[in-house]
Short mmCIF file of C-alpha atoms in Angstrom, two decimals:
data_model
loop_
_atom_site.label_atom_id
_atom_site.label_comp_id
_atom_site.label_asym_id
_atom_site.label_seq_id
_atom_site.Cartn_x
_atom_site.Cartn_y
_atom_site.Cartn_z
CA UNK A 208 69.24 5.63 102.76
CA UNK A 209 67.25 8.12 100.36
CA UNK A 210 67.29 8.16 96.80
CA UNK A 211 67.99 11.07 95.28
CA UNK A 212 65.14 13.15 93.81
CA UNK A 213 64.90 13.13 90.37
CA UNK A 214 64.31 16.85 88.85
CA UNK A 215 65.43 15.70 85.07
CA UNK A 216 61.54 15.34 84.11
CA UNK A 217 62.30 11.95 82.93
CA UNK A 218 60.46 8.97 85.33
CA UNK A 219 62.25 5.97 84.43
CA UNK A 220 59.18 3.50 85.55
CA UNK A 221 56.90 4.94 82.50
CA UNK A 222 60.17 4.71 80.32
CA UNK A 223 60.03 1.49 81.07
CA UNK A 224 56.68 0.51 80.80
CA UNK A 225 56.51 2.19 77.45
CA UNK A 226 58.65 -0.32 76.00
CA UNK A 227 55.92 -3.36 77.24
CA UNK A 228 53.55 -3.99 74.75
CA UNK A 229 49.69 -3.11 76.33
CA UNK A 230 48.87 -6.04 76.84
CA UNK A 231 51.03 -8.98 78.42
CA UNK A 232 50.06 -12.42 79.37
CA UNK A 233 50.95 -13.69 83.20
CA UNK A 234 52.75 -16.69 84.08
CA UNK A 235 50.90 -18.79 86.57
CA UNK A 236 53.47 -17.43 89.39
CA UNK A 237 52.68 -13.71 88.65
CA UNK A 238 48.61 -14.73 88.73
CA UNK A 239 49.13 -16.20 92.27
CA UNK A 240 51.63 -13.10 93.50
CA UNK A 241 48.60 -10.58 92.28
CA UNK A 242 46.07 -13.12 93.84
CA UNK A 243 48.02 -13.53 97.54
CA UNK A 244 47.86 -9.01 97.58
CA UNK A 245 44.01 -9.42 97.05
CA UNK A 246 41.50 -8.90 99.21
CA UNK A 247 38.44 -8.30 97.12
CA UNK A 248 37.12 -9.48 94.07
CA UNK A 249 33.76 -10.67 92.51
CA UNK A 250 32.59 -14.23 91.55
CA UNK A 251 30.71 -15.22 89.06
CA UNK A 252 27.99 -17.95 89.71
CA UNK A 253 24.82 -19.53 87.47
CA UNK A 254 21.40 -18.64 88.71
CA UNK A 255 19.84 -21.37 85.89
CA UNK A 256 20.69 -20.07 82.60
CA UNK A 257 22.08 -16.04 84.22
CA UNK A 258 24.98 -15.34 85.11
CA UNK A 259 25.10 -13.74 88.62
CA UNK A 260 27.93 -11.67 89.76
CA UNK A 261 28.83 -10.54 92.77
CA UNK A 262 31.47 -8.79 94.91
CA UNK A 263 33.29 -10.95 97.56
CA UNK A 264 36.53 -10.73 100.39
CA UNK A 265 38.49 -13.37 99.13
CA UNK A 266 42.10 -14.55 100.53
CA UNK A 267 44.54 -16.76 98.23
CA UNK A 268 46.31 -19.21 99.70
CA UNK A 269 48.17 -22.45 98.67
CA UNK A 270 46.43 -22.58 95.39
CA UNK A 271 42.97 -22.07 96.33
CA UNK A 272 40.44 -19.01 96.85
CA UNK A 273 38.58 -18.63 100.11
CA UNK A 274 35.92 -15.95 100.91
CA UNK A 275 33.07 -16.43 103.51
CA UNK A 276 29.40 -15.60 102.82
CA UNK A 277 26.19 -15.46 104.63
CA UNK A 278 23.43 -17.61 103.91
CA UNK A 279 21.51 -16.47 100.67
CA UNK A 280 21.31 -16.09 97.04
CA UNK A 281 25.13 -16.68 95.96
CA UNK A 282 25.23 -19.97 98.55
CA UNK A 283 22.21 -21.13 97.26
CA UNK A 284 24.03 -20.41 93.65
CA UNK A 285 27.40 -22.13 94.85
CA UNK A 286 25.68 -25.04 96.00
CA UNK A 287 23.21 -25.71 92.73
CA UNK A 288 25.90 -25.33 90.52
CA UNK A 289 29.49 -25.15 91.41
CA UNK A 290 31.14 -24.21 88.81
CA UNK A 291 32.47 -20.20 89.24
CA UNK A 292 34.53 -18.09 88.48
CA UNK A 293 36.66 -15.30 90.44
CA UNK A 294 38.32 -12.06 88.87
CA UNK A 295 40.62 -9.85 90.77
CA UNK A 296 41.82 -6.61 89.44
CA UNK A 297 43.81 -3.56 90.35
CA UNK A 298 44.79 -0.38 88.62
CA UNK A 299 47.60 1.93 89.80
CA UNK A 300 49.40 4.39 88.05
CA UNK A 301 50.17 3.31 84.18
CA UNK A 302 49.33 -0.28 85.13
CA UNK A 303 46.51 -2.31 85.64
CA UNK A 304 46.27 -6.38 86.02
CA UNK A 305 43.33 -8.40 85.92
CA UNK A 306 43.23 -12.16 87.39
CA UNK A 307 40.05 -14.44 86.80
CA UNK A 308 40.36 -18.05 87.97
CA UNK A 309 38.00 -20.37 86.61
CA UNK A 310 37.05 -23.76 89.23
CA UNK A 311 34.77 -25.35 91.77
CA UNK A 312 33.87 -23.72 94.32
CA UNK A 313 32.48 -26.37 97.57
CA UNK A 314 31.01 -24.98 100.96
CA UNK A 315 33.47 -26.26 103.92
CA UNK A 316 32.33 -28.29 106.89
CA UNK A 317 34.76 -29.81 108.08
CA UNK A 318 35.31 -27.97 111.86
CA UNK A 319 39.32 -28.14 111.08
CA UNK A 320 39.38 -27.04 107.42
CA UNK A 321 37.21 -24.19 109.01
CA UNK A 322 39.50 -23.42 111.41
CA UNK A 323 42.50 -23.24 109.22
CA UNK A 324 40.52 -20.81 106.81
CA UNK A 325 40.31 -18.20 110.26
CA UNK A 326 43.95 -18.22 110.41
CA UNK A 327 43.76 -16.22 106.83
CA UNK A 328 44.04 -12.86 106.62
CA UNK A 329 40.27 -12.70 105.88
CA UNK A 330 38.70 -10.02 106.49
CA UNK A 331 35.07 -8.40 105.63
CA UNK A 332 34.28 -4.80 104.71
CA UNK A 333 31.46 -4.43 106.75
CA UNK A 334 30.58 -5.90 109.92
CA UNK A 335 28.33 -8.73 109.10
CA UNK A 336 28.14 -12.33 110.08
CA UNK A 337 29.17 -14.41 107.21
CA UNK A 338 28.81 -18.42 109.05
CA UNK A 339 29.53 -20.17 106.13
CA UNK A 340 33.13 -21.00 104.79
CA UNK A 341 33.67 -21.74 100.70
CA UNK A 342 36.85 -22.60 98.96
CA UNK A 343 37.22 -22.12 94.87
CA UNK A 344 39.90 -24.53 93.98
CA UNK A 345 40.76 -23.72 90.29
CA UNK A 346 40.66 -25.64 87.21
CA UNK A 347 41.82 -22.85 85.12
CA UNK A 348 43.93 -19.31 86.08
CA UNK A 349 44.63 -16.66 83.18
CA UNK A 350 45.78 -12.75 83.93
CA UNK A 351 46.95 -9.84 81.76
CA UNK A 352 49.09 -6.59 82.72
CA UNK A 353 47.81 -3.92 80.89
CA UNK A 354 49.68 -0.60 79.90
CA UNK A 355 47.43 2.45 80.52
CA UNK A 356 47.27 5.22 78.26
CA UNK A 357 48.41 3.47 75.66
#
């Protein structure tokens, strides 16, 4: 079934997002929705007293982050320090929301935890060999919906 088309020149989804205030705090459940649609995002590591950033493929699943990563700077990051952070973000239309989840992120080993991660729907952008496997479990997850335009 179609809907009809709508040739008042009224859109009822900006009516209704005008009535939002610009900025609105996410529940926990609406962080983890945005997080499970996300594919990419960048993570935040120390490199001593900088902050390094960097863009990642990342899958959410059952309360944790996983993204895979060659052998390098970031790892070498991860595994000095391993406290990070991850942010997520997308903008469409009037709308944008912005995830970051705070944690410790640990390099995985383990042949079945490995195994279980390839099951994911991760995927990288470019056709590179990423061996190792690291999982961001969170100590601390925060979003906001933001009204464009406004």
């Amino acid at each position: 079934m179609s809907n009809p088309m709508n040739i008042s020149g009224r859109n009822p989804e900006k009516a209704q997002r005008a009535g939002r205030p610009p900025v609105t705090e996410l529940t926990q459940e609406q962080c983890w929705d945005h997080l499970a649609s996300a594919r990419f995002g960048r993570i935040a590591t120390m490199d001593g007293d900088e902050i390094e950033i960097t863009p990642i493929n990342l899958v959410a699943d059952d309360g944790r982050i996983y993204f895979r990563t060659a052998p390098g700077t970031k790892l070498l990051h991860l595994l000095l320090h391993d406290r990070v952070a991850v942010q997520v973000d997308h903008a469409q239309g009037g709308e944008a929301w912005s995830v970051i989840v705070r944690g410790t992120a640990r390099l995985l080993t383990d042949p079945e935890e490995t195994r279980r991660v390839d099951e994911l729907p991760l995927r990288p952008w470019l056709d590179t060999v990423k061996l190792e496997y690291v999982e961001v479990v969170p100590t601390k997850v925060t979003g906001r919906l933001f009204r464009l335009g406004h």
